[in-house]
mmCIF file of C-alpha atoms in Angstrom:
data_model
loop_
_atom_site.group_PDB
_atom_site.id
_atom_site.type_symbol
_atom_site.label_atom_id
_atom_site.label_comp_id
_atom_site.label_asym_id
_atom_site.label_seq_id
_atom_site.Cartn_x
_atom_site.Cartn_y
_atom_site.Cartn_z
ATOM 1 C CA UNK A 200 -7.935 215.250 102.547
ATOM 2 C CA UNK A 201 -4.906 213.301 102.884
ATOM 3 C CA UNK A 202 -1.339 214.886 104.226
ATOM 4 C CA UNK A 203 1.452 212.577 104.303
ATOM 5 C CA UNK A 204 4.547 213.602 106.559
ATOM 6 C CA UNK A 205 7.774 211.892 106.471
ATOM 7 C CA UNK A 206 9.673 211.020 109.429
ATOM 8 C CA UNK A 207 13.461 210.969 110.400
ATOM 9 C CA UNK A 208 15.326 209.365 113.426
ATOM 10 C CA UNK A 209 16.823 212.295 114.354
ATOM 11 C CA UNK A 210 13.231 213.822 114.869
ATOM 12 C CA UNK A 211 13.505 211.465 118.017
ATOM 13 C CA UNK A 212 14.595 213.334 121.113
ATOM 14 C CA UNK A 213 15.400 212.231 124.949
ATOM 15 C CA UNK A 214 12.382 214.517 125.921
ATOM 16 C CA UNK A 215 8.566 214.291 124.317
ATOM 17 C CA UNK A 216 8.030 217.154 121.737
ATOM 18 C CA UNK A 217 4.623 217.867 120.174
ATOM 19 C CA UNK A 218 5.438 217.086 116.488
ATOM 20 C CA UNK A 219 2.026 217.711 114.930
ATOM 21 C CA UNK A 220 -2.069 218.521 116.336
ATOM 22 C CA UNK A 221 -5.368 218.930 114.722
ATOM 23 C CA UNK A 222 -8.888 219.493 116.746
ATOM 24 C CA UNK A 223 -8.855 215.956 117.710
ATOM 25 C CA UNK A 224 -5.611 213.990 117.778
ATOM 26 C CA UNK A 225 -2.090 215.167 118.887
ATOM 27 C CA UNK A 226 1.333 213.681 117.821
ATOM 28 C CA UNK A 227 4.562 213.651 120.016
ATOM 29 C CA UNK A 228 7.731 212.114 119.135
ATOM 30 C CA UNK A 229 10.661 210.966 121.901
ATOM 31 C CA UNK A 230 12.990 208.652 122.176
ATOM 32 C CA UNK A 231 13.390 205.779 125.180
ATOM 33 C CA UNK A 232 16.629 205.692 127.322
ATOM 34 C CA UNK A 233 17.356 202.339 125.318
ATOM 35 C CA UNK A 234 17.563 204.618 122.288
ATOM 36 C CA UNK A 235 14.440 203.241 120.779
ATOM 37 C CA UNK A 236 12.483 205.968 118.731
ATOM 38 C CA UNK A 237 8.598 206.148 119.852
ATOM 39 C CA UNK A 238 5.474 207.813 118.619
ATOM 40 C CA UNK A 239 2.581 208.681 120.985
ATOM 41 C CA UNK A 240 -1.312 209.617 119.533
ATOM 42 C CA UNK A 241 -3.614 210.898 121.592
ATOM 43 C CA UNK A 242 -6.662 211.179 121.000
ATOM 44 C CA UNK A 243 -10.006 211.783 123.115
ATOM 45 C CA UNK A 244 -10.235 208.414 124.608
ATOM 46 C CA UNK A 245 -6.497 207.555 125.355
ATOM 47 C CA UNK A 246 -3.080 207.311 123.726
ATOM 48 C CA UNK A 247 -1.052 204.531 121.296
ATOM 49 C CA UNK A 248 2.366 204.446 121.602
ATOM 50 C CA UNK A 249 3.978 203.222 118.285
ATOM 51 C CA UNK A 250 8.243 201.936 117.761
ATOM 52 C CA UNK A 251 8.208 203.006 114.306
ATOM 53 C CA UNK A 252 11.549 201.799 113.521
ATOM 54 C CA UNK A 253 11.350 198.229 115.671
ATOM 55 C CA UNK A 254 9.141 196.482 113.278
ATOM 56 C CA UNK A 255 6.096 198.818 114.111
ATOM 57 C CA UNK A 256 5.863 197.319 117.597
ATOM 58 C CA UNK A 257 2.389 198.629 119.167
ATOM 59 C CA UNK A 258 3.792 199.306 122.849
ATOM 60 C CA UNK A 259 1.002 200.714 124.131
ATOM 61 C CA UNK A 260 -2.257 201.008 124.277
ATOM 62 C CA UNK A 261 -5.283 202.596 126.216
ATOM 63 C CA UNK A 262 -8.672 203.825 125.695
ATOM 64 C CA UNK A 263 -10.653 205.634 128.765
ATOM 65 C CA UNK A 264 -8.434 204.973 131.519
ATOM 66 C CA UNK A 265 -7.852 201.393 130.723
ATOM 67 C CA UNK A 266 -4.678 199.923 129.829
ATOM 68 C CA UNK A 267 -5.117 196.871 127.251
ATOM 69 C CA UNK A 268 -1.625 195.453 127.471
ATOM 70 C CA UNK A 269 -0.563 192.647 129.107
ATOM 71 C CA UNK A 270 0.928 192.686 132.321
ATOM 72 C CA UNK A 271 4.946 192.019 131.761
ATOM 73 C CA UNK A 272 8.390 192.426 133.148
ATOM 74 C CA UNK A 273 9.348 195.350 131.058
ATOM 75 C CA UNK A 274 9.982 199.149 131.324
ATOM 76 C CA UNK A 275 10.509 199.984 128.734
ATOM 77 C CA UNK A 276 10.969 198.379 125.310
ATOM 78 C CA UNK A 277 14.699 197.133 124.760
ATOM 79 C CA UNK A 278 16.876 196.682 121.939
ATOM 80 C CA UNK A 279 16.413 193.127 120.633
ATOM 81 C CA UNK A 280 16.277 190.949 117.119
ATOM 82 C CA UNK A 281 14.099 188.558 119.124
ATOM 83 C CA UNK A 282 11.019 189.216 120.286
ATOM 84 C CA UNK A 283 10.902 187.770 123.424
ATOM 85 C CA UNK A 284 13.837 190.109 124.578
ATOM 86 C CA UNK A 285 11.864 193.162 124.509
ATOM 87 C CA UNK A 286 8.121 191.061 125.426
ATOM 88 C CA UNK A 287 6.123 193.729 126.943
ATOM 89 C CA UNK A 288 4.543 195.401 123.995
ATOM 90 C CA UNK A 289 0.405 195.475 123.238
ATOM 91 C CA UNK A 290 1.046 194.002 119.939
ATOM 92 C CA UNK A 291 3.533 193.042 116.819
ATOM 93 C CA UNK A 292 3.670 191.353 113.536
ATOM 94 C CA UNK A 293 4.327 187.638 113.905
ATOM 95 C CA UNK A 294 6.104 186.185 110.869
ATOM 96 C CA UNK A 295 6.534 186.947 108.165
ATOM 97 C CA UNK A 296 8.788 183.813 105.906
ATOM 98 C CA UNK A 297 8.344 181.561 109.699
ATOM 99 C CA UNK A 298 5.695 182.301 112.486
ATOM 100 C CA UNK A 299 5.046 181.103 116.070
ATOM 101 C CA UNK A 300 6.577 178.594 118.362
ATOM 102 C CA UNK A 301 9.649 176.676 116.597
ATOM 103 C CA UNK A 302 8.656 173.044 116.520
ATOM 104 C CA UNK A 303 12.119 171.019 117.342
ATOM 105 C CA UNK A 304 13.056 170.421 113.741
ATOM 106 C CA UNK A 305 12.893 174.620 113.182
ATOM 107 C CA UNK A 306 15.390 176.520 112.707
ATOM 108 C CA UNK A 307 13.460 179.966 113.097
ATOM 109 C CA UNK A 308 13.503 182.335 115.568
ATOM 110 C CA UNK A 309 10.395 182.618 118.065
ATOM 111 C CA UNK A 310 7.670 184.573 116.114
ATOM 112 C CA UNK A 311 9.843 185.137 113.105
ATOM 113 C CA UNK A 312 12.342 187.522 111.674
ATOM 114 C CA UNK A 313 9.535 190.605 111.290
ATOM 115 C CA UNK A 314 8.571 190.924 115.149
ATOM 116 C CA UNK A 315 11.891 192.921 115.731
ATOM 117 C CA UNK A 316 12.362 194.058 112.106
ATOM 118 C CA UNK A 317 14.568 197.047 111.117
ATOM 119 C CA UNK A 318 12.202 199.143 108.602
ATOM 120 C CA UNK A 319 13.682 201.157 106.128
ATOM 121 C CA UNK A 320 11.431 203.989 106.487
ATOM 122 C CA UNK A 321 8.493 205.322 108.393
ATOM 123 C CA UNK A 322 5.755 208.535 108.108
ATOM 124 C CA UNK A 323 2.536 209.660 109.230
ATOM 125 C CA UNK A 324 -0.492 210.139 106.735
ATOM 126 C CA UNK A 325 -2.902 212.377 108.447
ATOM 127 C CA UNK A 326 -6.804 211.823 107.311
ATOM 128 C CA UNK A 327 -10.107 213.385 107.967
ATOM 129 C CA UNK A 328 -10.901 210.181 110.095
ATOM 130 C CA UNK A 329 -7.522 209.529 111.755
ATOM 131 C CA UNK A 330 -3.968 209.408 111.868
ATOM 132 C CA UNK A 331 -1.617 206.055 110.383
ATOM 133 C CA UNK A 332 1.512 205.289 111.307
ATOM 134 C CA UNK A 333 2.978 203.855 108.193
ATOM 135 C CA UNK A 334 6.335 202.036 107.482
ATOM 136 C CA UNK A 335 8.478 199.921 104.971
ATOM 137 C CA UNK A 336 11.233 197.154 105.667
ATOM 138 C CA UNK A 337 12.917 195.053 102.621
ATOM 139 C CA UNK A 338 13.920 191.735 103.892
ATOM 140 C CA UNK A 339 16.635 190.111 101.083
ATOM 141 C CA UNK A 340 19.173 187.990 101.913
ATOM 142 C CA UNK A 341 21.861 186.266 98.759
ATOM 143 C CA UNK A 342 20.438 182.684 97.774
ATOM 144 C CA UNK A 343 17.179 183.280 100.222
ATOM 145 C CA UNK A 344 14.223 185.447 100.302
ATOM 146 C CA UNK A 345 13.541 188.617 99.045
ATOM 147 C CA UNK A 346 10.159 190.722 100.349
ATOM 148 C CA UNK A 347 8.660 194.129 101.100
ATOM 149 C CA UNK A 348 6.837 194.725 104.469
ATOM 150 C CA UNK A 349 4.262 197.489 104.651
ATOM 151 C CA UNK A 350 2.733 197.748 108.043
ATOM 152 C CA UNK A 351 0.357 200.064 108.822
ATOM 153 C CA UNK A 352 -1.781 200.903 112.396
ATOM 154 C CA UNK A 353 -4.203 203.756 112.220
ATOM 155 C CA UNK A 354 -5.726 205.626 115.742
ATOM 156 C CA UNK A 355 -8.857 207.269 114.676
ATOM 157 C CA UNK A 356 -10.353 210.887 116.027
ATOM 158 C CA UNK A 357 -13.211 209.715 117.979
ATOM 159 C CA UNK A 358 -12.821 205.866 118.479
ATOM 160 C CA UNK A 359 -11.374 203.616 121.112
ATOM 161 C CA UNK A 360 -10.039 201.305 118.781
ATOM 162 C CA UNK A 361 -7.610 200.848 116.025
ATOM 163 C CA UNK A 362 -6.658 199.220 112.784
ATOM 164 C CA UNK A 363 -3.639 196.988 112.277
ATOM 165 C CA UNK A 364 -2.783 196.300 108.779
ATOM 166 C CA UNK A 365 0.177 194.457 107.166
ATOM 167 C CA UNK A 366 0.475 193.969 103.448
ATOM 168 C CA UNK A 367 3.351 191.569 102.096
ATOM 169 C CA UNK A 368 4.815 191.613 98.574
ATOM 170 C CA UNK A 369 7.176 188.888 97.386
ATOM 171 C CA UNK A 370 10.154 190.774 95.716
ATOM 172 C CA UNK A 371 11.846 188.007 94.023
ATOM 173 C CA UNK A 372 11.361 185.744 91.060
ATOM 174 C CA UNK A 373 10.554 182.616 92.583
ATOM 175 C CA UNK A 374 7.507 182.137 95.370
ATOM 176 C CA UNK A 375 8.121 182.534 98.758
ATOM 177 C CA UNK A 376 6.628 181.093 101.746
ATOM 178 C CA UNK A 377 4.380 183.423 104.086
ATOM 179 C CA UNK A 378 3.087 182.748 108.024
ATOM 180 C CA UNK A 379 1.522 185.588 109.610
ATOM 181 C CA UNK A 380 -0.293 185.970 112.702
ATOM 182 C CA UNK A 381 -1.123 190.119 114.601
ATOM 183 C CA UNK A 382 0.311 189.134 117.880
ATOM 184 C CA UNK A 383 -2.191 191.520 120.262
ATOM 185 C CA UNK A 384 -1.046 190.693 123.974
ATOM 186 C CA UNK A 385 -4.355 191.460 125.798
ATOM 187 C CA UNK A 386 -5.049 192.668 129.410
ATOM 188 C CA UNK A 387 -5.957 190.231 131.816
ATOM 189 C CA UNK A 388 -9.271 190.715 133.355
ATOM 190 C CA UNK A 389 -10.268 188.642 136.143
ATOM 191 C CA UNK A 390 -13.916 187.047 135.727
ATOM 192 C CA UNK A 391 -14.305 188.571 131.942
ATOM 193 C CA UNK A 392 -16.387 185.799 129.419
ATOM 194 C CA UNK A 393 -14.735 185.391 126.252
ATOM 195 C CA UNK A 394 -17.131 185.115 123.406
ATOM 196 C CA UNK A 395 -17.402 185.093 119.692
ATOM 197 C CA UNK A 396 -19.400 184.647 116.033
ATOM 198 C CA UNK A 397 -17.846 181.224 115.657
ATOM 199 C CA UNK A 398 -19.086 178.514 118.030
ATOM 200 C CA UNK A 399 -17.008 177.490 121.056
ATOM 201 C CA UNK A 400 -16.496 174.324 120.523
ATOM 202 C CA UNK A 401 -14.161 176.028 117.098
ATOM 203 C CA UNK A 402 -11.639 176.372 119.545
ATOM 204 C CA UNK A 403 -9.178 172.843 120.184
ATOM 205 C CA UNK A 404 -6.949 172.629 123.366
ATOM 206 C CA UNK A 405 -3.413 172.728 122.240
ATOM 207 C CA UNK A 406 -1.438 169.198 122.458
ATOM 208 C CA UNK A 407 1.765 169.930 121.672
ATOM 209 C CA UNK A 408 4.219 171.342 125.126
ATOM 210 C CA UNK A 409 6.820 174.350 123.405
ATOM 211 C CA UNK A 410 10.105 174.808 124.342
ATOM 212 C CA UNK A 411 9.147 177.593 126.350
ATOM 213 C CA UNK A 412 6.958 175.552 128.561
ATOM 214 C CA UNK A 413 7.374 174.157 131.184
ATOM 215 C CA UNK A 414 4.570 171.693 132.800
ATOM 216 C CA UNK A 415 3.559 171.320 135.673
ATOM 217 C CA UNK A 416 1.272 168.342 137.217
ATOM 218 C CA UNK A 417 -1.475 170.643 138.213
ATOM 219 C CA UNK A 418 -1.110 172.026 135.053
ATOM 220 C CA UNK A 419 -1.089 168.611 133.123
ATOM 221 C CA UNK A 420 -4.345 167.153 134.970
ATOM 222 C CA UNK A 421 -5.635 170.782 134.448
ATOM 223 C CA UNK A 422 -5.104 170.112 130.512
ATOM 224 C CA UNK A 423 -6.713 166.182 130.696
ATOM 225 C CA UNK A 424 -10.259 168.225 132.017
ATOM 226 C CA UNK A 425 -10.138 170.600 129.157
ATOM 227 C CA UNK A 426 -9.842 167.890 126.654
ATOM 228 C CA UNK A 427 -12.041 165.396 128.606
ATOM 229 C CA UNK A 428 -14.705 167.882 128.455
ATOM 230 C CA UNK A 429 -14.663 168.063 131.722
ATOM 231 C CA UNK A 430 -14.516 171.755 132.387
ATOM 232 C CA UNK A 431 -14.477 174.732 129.902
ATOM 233 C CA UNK A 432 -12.852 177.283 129.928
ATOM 234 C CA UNK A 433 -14.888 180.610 128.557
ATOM 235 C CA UNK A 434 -14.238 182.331 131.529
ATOM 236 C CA UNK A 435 -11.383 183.878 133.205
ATOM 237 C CA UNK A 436 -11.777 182.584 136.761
ATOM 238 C CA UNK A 437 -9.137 180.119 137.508
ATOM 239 C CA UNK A 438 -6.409 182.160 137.160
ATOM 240 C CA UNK A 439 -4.134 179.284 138.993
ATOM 241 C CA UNK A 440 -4.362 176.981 136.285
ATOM 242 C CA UNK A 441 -3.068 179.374 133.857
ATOM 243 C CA UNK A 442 0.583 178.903 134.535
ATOM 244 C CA UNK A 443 2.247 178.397 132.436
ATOM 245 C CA UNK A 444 0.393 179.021 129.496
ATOM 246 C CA UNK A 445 -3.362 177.652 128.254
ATOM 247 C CA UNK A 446 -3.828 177.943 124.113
ATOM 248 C CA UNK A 447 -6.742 176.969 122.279
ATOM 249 C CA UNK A 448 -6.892 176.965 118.181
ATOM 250 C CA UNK A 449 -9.627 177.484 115.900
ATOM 251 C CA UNK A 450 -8.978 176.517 112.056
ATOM 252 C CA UNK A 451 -11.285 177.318 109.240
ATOM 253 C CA UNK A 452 -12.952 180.230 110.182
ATOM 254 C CA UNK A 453 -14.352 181.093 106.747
ATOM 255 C CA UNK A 454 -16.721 178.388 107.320
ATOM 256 C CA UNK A 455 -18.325 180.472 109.900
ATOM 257 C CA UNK A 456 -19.021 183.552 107.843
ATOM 258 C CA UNK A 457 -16.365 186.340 106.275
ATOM 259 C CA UNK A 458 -16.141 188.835 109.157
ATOM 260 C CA UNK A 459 -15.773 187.303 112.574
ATOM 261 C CA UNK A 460 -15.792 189.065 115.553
ATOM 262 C CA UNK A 461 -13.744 187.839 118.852
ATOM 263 C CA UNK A 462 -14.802 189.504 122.142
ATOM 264 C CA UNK A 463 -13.891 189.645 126.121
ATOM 265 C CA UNK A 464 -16.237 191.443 128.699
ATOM 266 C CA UNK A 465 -15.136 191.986 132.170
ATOM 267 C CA UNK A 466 -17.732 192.028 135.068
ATOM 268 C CA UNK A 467 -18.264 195.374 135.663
ATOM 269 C CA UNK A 468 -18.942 196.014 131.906
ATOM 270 C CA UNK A 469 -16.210 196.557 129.875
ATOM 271 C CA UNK A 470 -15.890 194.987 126.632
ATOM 272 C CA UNK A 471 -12.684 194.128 124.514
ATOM 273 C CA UNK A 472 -13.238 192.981 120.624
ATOM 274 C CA UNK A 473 -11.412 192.081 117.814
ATOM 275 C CA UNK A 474 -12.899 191.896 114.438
ATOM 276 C CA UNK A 475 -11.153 190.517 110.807
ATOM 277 C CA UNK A 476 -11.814 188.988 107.574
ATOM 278 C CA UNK A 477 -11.581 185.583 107.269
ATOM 279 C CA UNK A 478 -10.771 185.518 103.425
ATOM 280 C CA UNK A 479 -7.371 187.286 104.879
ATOM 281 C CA UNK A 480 -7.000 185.625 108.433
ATOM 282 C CA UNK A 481 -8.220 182.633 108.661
ATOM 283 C CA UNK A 482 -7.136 180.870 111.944
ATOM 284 C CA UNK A 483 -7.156 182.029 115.142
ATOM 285 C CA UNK A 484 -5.624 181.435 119.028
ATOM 286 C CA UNK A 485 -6.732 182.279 122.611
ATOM 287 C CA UNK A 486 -3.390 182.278 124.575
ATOM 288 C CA UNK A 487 -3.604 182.848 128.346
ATOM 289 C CA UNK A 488 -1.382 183.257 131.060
ATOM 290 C CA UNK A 489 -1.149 184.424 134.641
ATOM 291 C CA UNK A 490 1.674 184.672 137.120
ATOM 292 C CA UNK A 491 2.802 187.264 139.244
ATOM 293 C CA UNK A 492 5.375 188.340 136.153
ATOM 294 C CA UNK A 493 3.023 188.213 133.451
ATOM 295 C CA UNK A 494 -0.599 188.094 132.945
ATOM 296 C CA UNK A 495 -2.485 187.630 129.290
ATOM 297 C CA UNK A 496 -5.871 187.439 128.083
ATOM 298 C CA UNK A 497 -5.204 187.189 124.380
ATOM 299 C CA UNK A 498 -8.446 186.131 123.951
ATOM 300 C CA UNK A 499 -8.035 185.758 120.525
ATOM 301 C CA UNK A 500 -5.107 186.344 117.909
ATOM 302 C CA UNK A 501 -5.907 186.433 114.013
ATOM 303 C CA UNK A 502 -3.332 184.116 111.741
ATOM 304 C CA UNK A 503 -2.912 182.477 108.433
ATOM 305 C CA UNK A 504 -1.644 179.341 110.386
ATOM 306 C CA UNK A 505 -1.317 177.800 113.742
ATOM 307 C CA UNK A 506 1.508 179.470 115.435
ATOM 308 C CA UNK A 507 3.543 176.058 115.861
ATOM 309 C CA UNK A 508 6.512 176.871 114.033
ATOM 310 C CA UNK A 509 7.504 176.750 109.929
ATOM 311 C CA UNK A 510 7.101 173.101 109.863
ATOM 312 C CA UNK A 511 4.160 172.676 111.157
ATOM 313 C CA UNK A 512 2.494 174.575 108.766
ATOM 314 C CA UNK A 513 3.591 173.366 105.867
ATOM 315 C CA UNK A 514 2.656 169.521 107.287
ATOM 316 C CA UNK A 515 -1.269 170.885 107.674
ATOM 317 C CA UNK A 516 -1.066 172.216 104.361
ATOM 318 C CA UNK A 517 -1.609 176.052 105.843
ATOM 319 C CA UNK A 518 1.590 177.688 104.619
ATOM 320 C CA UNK A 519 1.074 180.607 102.104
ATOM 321 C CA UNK A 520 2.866 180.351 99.059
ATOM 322 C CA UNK A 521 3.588 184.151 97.263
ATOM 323 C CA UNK A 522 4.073 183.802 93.539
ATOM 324 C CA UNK A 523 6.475 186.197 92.264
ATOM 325 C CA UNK A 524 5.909 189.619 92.592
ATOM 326 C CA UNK A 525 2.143 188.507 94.517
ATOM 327 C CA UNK A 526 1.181 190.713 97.584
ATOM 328 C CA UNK A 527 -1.116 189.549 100.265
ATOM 329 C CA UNK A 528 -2.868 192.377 102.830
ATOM 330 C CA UNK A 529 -4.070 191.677 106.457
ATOM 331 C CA UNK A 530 -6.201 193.714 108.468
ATOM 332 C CA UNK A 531 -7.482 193.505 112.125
ATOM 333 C CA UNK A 532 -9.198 196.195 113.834
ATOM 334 C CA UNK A 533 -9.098 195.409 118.105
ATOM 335 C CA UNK A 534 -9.508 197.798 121.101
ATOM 336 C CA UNK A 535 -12.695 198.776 123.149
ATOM 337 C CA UNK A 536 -16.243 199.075 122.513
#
């Protein structure tokens, strides 16, 4: 049994309102105070809060009383075209034409033109495992690119996790470029050991410094260990050293099977995963971070591409070229075990 129901902005109120329940998961619909529309499901185990309009921005998530989002500076999301103006979400959709960090020769926005993206339309499609928030945007500009964005995230009944999809068709009648990377902006968890199906030694320290960085000497003579060998870092313990930023890459991951499966477990038990295909995603980054502003254990983010900007990729030879009218589909499925 499949029920699809369509949604409308004006559904959106100031106050919550149930908008639809079954035995196991509940719907409500409200708006922000920034005037962004937002979608709550509940289920058994905890509650996703979707921004169906603002490029299907995951703002929330939690499953038995823990939050997995990152701790940020934000309220409440904010009206932005950028995604670091509203950076407080649990995940979004990194590309889609440009992805990542802008090397200096980019002209892209950080994270590309889909993380804040306008869609067209959204609706629910209620299932006998779950519901999915679903949702279209049609990115065409004159003389430039011309694509349709599906995204898709589903919260099941009886499960404390959930399944991020995005599927990409080129629109116009010459190939397009495609980046694409589901951004999930992971709790911190002090002592948790990051593990995975690929070997450790997948994952490379990055070289480059962003624009967004800025070093610091303990930070720099932190780095030289990493690469030296001399420490590793597969444990969240030195939380000191992770300002700013530490990210590691791993490339190829089809060479280590065609499911992989990306975990972090915290000392008192509780266990974090993320699992993909490696036909569809195959590169991946551990980005961490703590200050007293923000702390991040994205201890692992699925990609076609190193996030380093549109450049970048298309150096290493990683950029996805669409034919006309091609489609490409990515799906990640992250929360608790």
């Amino acid at each position: 049994m499949k029920a699809t129901i369509e949604l409308q902005r004006d559904f959106f109120k100031e106050k919550k309102e149930l908008f639809y329940k079954n035995d196991q998961l509940t719907v409500h619909l409200f708006r922000y105070s920034t005037g962004i529309e937002a979608l709550e499901i509940n289920n058994a185990h905890g509650k996703m809060i979707v921004l169906p309009y603002m490029g299907q921005i995951i703002w929330d998530l939690e499953f038995d009383d823990i939050d997995l989002k990152m701790k940020n500076m934000f309220r409440q999301p904010k009206k932005a075209t950028n995604i670091v103006d509203t950076y407080g979400c649990f995940a979004f959709h990194s590309g889609l034409i440009s992805n990542g960090c802008p090397g200096p020769n980019d002209q892209h926005e950080l994270h590309g033109e889909m993380a804040c993206a306008e869609m067209d339309r959204a609706w629910l499609e209620v299932t006998d495992t779950g519901i999915k928030v679903c949702g279209e945007t049609e990115y065409v500009k004159g003389f430039g690119h011309h694509y349709l964005a599906s995204p898709t995230v589903e919260m099941f009944a009886d499960q404390t996790y959930i399944d991020i999809a995005m599927k990409v068709q080129n629109m116009a009648g010459v190939e397009m470029p495609l980046q694409y990377m589901c951004h999930t902006n992971y709790t911190y968890l002090e002592g948790a050991v990051m593990k995975q199906t690929v070997p450790d030694d997948a994952f490379s320290l990055r070289k480059s410094i962003p624009q967004h960085v800025k070093p610091t000497q303990k930070w720099l003579d932190y780095n030289e260990r990493l690469l030296a060998g001399d420490e590793v870092l597969t444990t969240l313990n030195q939380s000191d050293m992770y300002d700013p930023e530490i990210v590691f890459f791993a490339d190829q991951l089809s060479q280590y099977g065609t499911e992989v499966e990306f975990t972090m477990t915290s000392p008192n038990g509780v266990t974090l995963f993320t699992s993909f295909s490696t036909e569809e995603l195959n590169h991946a980054t551990r980005w961490l971070l703590y200050n007293e502003d923000q702390q991040v254990g994205a201890f692992v983010l699925p990609s076609t591409c190193r996030p380093e900007g549109f450049l970048a990729a298309e150096q290493s030879g990683t950029l996805i070229k669409l034919a006309a009218g091609e489609e490409r589909s990515f799906t990640v499925r992250t929360g608790k075990k």
